[in-house]
XYZ file of N, CA, C and O in Angstrom:
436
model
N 158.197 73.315 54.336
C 156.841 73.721 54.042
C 156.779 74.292 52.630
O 157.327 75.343 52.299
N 155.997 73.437 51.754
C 155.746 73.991 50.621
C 154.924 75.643 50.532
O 154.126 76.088 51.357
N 155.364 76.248 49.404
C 154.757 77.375 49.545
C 153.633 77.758 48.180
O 154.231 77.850 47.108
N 152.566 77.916 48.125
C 151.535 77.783 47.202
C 151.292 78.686 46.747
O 150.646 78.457 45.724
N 151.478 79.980 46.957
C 151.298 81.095 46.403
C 152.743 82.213 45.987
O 153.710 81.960 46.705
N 152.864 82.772 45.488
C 153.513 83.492 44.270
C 153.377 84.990 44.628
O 152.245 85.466 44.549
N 154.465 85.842 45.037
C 153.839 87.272 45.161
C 154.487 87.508 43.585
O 155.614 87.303 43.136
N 153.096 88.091 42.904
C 152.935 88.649 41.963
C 152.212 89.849 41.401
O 151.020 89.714 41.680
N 152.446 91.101 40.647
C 151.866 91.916 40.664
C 150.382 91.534 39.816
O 149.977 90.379 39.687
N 149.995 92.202 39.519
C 148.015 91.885 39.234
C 148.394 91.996 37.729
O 147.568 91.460 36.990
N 149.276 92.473 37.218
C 149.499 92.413 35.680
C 149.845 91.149 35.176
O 149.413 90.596 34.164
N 151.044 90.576 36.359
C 151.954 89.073 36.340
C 150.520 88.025 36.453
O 150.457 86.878 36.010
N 149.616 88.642 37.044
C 148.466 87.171 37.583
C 148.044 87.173 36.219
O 148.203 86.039 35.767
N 147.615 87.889 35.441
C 146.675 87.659 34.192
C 147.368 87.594 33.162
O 146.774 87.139 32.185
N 148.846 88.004 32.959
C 149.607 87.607 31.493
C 150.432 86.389 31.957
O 150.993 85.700 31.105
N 150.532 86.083 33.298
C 151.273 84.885 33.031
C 150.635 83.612 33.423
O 149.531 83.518 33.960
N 151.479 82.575 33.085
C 150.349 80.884 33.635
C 151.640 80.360 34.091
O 152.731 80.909 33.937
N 151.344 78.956 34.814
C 152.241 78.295 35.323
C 153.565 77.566 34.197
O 154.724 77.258 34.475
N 152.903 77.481 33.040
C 154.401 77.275 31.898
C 155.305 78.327 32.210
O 156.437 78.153 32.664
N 154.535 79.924 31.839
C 155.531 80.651 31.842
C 156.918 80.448 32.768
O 158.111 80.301 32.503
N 155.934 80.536 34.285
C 156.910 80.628 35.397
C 157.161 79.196 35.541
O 157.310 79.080 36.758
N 157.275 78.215 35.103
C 157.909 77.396 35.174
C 159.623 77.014 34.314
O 160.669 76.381 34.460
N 158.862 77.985 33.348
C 160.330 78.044 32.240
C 161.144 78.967 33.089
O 162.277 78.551 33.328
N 160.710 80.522 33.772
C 161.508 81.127 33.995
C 162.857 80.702 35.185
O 164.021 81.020 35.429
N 161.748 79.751 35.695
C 162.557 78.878 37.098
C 163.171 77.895 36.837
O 163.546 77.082 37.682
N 163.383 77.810 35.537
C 164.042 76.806 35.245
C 165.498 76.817 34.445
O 166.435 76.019 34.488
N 165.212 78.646 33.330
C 166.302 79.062 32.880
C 167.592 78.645 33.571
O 168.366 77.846 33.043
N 167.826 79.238 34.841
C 169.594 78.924 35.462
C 170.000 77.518 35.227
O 171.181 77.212 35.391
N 169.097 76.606 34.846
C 169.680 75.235 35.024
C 169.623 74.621 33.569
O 169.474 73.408 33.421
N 169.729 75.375 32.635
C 169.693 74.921 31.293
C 171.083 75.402 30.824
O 171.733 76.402 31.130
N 171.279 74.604 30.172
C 172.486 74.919 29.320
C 172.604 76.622 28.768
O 171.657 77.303 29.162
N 173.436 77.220 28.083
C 173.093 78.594 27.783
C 172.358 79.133 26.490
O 171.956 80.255 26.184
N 172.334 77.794 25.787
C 171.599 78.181 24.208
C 170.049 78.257 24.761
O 169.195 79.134 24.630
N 170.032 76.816 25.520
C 168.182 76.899 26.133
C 168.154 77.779 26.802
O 167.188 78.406 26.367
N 168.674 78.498 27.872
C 168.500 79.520 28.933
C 167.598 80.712 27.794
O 166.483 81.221 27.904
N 169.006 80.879 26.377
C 168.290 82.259 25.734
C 166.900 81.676 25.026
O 165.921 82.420 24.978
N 166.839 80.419 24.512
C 165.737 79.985 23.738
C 164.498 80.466 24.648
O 163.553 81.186 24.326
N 164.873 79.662 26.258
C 163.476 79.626 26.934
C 163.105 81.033 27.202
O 162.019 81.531 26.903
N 164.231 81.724 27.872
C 164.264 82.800 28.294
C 162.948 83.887 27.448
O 161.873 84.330 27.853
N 163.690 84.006 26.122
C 162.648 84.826 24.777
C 160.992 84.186 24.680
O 159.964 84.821 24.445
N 161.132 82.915 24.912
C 160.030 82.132 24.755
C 159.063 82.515 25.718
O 157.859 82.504 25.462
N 159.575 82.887 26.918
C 158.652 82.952 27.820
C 158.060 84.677 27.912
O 156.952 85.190 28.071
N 159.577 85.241 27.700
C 158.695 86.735 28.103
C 157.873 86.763 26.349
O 156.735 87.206 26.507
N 158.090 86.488 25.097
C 156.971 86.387 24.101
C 155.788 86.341 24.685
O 155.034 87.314 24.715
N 155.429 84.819 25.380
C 154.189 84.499 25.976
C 153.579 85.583 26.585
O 152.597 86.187 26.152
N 154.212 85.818 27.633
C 153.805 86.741 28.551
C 153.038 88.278 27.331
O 151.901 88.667 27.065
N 154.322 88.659 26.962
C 153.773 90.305 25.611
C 152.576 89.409 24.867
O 151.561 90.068 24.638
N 152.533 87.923 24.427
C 151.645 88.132 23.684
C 150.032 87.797 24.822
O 149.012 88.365 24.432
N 149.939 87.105 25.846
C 148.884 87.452 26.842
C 148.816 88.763 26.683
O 147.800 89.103 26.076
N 149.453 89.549 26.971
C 149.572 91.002 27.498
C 148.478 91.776 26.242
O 147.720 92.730 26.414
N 148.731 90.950 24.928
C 148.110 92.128 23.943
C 147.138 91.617 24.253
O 146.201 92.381 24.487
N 146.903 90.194 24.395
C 145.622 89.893 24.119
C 144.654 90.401 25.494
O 143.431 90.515 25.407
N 145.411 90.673 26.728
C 144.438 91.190 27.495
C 143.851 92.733 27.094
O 142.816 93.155 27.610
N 144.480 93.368 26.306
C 144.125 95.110 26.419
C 143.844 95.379 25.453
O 143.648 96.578 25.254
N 143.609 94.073 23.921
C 143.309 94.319 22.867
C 141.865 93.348 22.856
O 141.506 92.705 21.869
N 141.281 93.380 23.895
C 139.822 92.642 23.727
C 138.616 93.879 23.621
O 138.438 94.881 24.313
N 138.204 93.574 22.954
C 136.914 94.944 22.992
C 136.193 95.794 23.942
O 135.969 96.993 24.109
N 135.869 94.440 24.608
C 135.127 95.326 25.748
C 136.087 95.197 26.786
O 136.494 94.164 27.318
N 136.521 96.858 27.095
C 137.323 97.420 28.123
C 137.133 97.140 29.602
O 137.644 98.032 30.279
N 136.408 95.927 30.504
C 135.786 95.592 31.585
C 137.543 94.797 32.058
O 137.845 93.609 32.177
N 138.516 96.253 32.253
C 139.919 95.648 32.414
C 139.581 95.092 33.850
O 138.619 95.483 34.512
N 140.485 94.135 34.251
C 140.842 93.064 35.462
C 141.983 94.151 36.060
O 142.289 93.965 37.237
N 142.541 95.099 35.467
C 143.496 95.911 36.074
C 143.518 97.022 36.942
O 144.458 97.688 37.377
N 141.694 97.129 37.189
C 141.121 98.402 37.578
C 141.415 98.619 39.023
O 140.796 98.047 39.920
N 142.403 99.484 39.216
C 142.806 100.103 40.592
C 141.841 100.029 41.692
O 141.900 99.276 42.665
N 140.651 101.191 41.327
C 139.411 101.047 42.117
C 138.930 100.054 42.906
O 138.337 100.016 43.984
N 139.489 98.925 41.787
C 138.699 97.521 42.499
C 139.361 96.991 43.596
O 138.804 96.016 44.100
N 140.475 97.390 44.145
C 141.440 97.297 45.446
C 140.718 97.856 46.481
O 140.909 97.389 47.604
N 139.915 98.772 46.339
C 139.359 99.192 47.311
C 140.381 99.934 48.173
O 140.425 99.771 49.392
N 141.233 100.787 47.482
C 142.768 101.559 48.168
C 141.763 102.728 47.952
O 141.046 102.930 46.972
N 141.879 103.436 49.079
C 141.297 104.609 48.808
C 142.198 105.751 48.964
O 141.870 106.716 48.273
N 143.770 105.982 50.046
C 144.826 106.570 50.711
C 145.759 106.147 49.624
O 145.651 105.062 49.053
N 146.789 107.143 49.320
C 147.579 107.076 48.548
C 149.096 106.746 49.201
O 150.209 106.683 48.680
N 148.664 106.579 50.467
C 150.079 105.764 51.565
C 149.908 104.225 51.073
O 150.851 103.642 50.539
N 148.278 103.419 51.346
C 148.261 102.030 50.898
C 148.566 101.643 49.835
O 149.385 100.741 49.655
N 147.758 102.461 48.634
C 148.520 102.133 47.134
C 149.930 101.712 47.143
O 150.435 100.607 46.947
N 150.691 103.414 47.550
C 152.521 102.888 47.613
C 152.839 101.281 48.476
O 153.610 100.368 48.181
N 152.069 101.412 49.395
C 152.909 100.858 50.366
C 152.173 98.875 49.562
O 152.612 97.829 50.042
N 151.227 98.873 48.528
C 151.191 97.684 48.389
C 151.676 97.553 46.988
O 152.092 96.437 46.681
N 151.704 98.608 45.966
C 153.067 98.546 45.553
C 154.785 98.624 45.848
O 155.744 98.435 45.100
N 154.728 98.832 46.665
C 156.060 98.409 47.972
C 156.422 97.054 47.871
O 157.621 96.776 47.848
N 155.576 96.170 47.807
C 155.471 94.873 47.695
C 156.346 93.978 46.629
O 156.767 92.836 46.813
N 156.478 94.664 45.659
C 156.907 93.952 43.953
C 158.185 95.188 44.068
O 158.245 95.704 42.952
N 158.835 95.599 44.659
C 160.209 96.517 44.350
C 161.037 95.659 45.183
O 160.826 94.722 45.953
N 162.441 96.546 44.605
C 163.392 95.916 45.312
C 164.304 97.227 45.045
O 163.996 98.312 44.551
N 165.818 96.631 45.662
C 166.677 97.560 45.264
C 166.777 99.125 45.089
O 166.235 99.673 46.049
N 167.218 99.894 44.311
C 166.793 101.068 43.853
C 165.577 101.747 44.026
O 165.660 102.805 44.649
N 164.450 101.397 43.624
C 163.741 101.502 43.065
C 162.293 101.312 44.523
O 161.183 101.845 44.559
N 162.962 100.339 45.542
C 162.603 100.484 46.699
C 162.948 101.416 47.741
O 162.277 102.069 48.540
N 163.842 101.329 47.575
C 164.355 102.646 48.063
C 164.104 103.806 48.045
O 164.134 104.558 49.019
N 163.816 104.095 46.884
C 163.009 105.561 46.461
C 161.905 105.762 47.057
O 161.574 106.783 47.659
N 160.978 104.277 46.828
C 159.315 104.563 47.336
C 159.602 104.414 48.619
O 158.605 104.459 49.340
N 160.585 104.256 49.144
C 160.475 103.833 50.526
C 161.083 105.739 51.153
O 160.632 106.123 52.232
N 161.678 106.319 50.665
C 161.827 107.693 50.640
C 160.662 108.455 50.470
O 160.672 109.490 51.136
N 159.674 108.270 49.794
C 158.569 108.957 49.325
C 157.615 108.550 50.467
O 156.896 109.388 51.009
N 157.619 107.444 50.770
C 156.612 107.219 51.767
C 156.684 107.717 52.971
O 155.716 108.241 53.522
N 158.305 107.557 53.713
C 158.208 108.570 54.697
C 158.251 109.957 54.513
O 158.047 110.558 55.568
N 158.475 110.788 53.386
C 158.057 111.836 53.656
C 156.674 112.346 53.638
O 156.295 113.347 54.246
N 155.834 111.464 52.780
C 154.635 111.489 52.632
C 153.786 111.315 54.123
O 152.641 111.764 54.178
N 154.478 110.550 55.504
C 154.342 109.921 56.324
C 154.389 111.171 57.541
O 153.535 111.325 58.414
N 155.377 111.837 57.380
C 155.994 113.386 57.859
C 155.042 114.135 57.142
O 154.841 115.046 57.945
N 154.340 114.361 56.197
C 153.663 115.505 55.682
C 152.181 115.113 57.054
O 151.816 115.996 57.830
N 151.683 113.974 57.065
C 150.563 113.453 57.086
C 150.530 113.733 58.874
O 149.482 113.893 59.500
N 151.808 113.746 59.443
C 152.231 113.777 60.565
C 151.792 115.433 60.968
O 150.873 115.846 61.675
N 152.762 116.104 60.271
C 152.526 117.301 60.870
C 150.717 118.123 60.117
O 150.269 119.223 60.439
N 150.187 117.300 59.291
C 148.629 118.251 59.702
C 148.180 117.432 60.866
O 147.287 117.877 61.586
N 148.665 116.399 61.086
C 147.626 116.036 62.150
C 147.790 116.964 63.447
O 147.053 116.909 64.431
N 148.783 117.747 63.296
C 149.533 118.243 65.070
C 149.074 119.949 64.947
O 149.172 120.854 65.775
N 148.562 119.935 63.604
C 147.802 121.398 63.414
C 146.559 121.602 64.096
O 145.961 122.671 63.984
């Protein structure tokens, strides 16, 4: 089963396009001079989308939190939870249950 969608964070949806991630999926299978050529080539692309998204005038950013409609600061983490791994998951995944235990004991007040 083909798979059509991409978990990507909301920054990755608007600085990157399908070249990008096509080069990046493609790096391991290039020789090692192209790996670094494509490699630079692609995250460039990406920084230079990137300026061009936050260097447009009118500030009507696509990045606006609000617009998630997250209102609990458990959902935020937990759908940034989503794009971690490793380390770094681990941590939020520490923070959340204690955050989870805080939320626990007012309810039993």
């Amino acid at each position: 089963m083909e798979q059509n969608f991409l978990s990507q964070t909301a920054l990755d949806q608007i600085t990157g396009s399908d070249t990008t991630q096509f080069l990046k999926a493609a790096v391991p299978y290039l020789p090692p001079k192209a790996q670094q050529f494509f490699s630079v080539y692609a995250k460039a692309q990406e920084l230079s989308n990137t300026i061009s998204v936050f260097s447009k005038q009118k500030q009507d950013s696509q990045l606006h939190a609000a617009s998630l409609d997250i209102t609990d600061p458990l959902d935020a983490l937990n759908d940034i939870r989503r794009f971690c791994y490793g380390k770094s998951r681990q941590q939020l995944d520490q923070i959340l249950n204690t955050m989870a235990i805080f939320q626990m004991v007012q309810l039993m007040k």
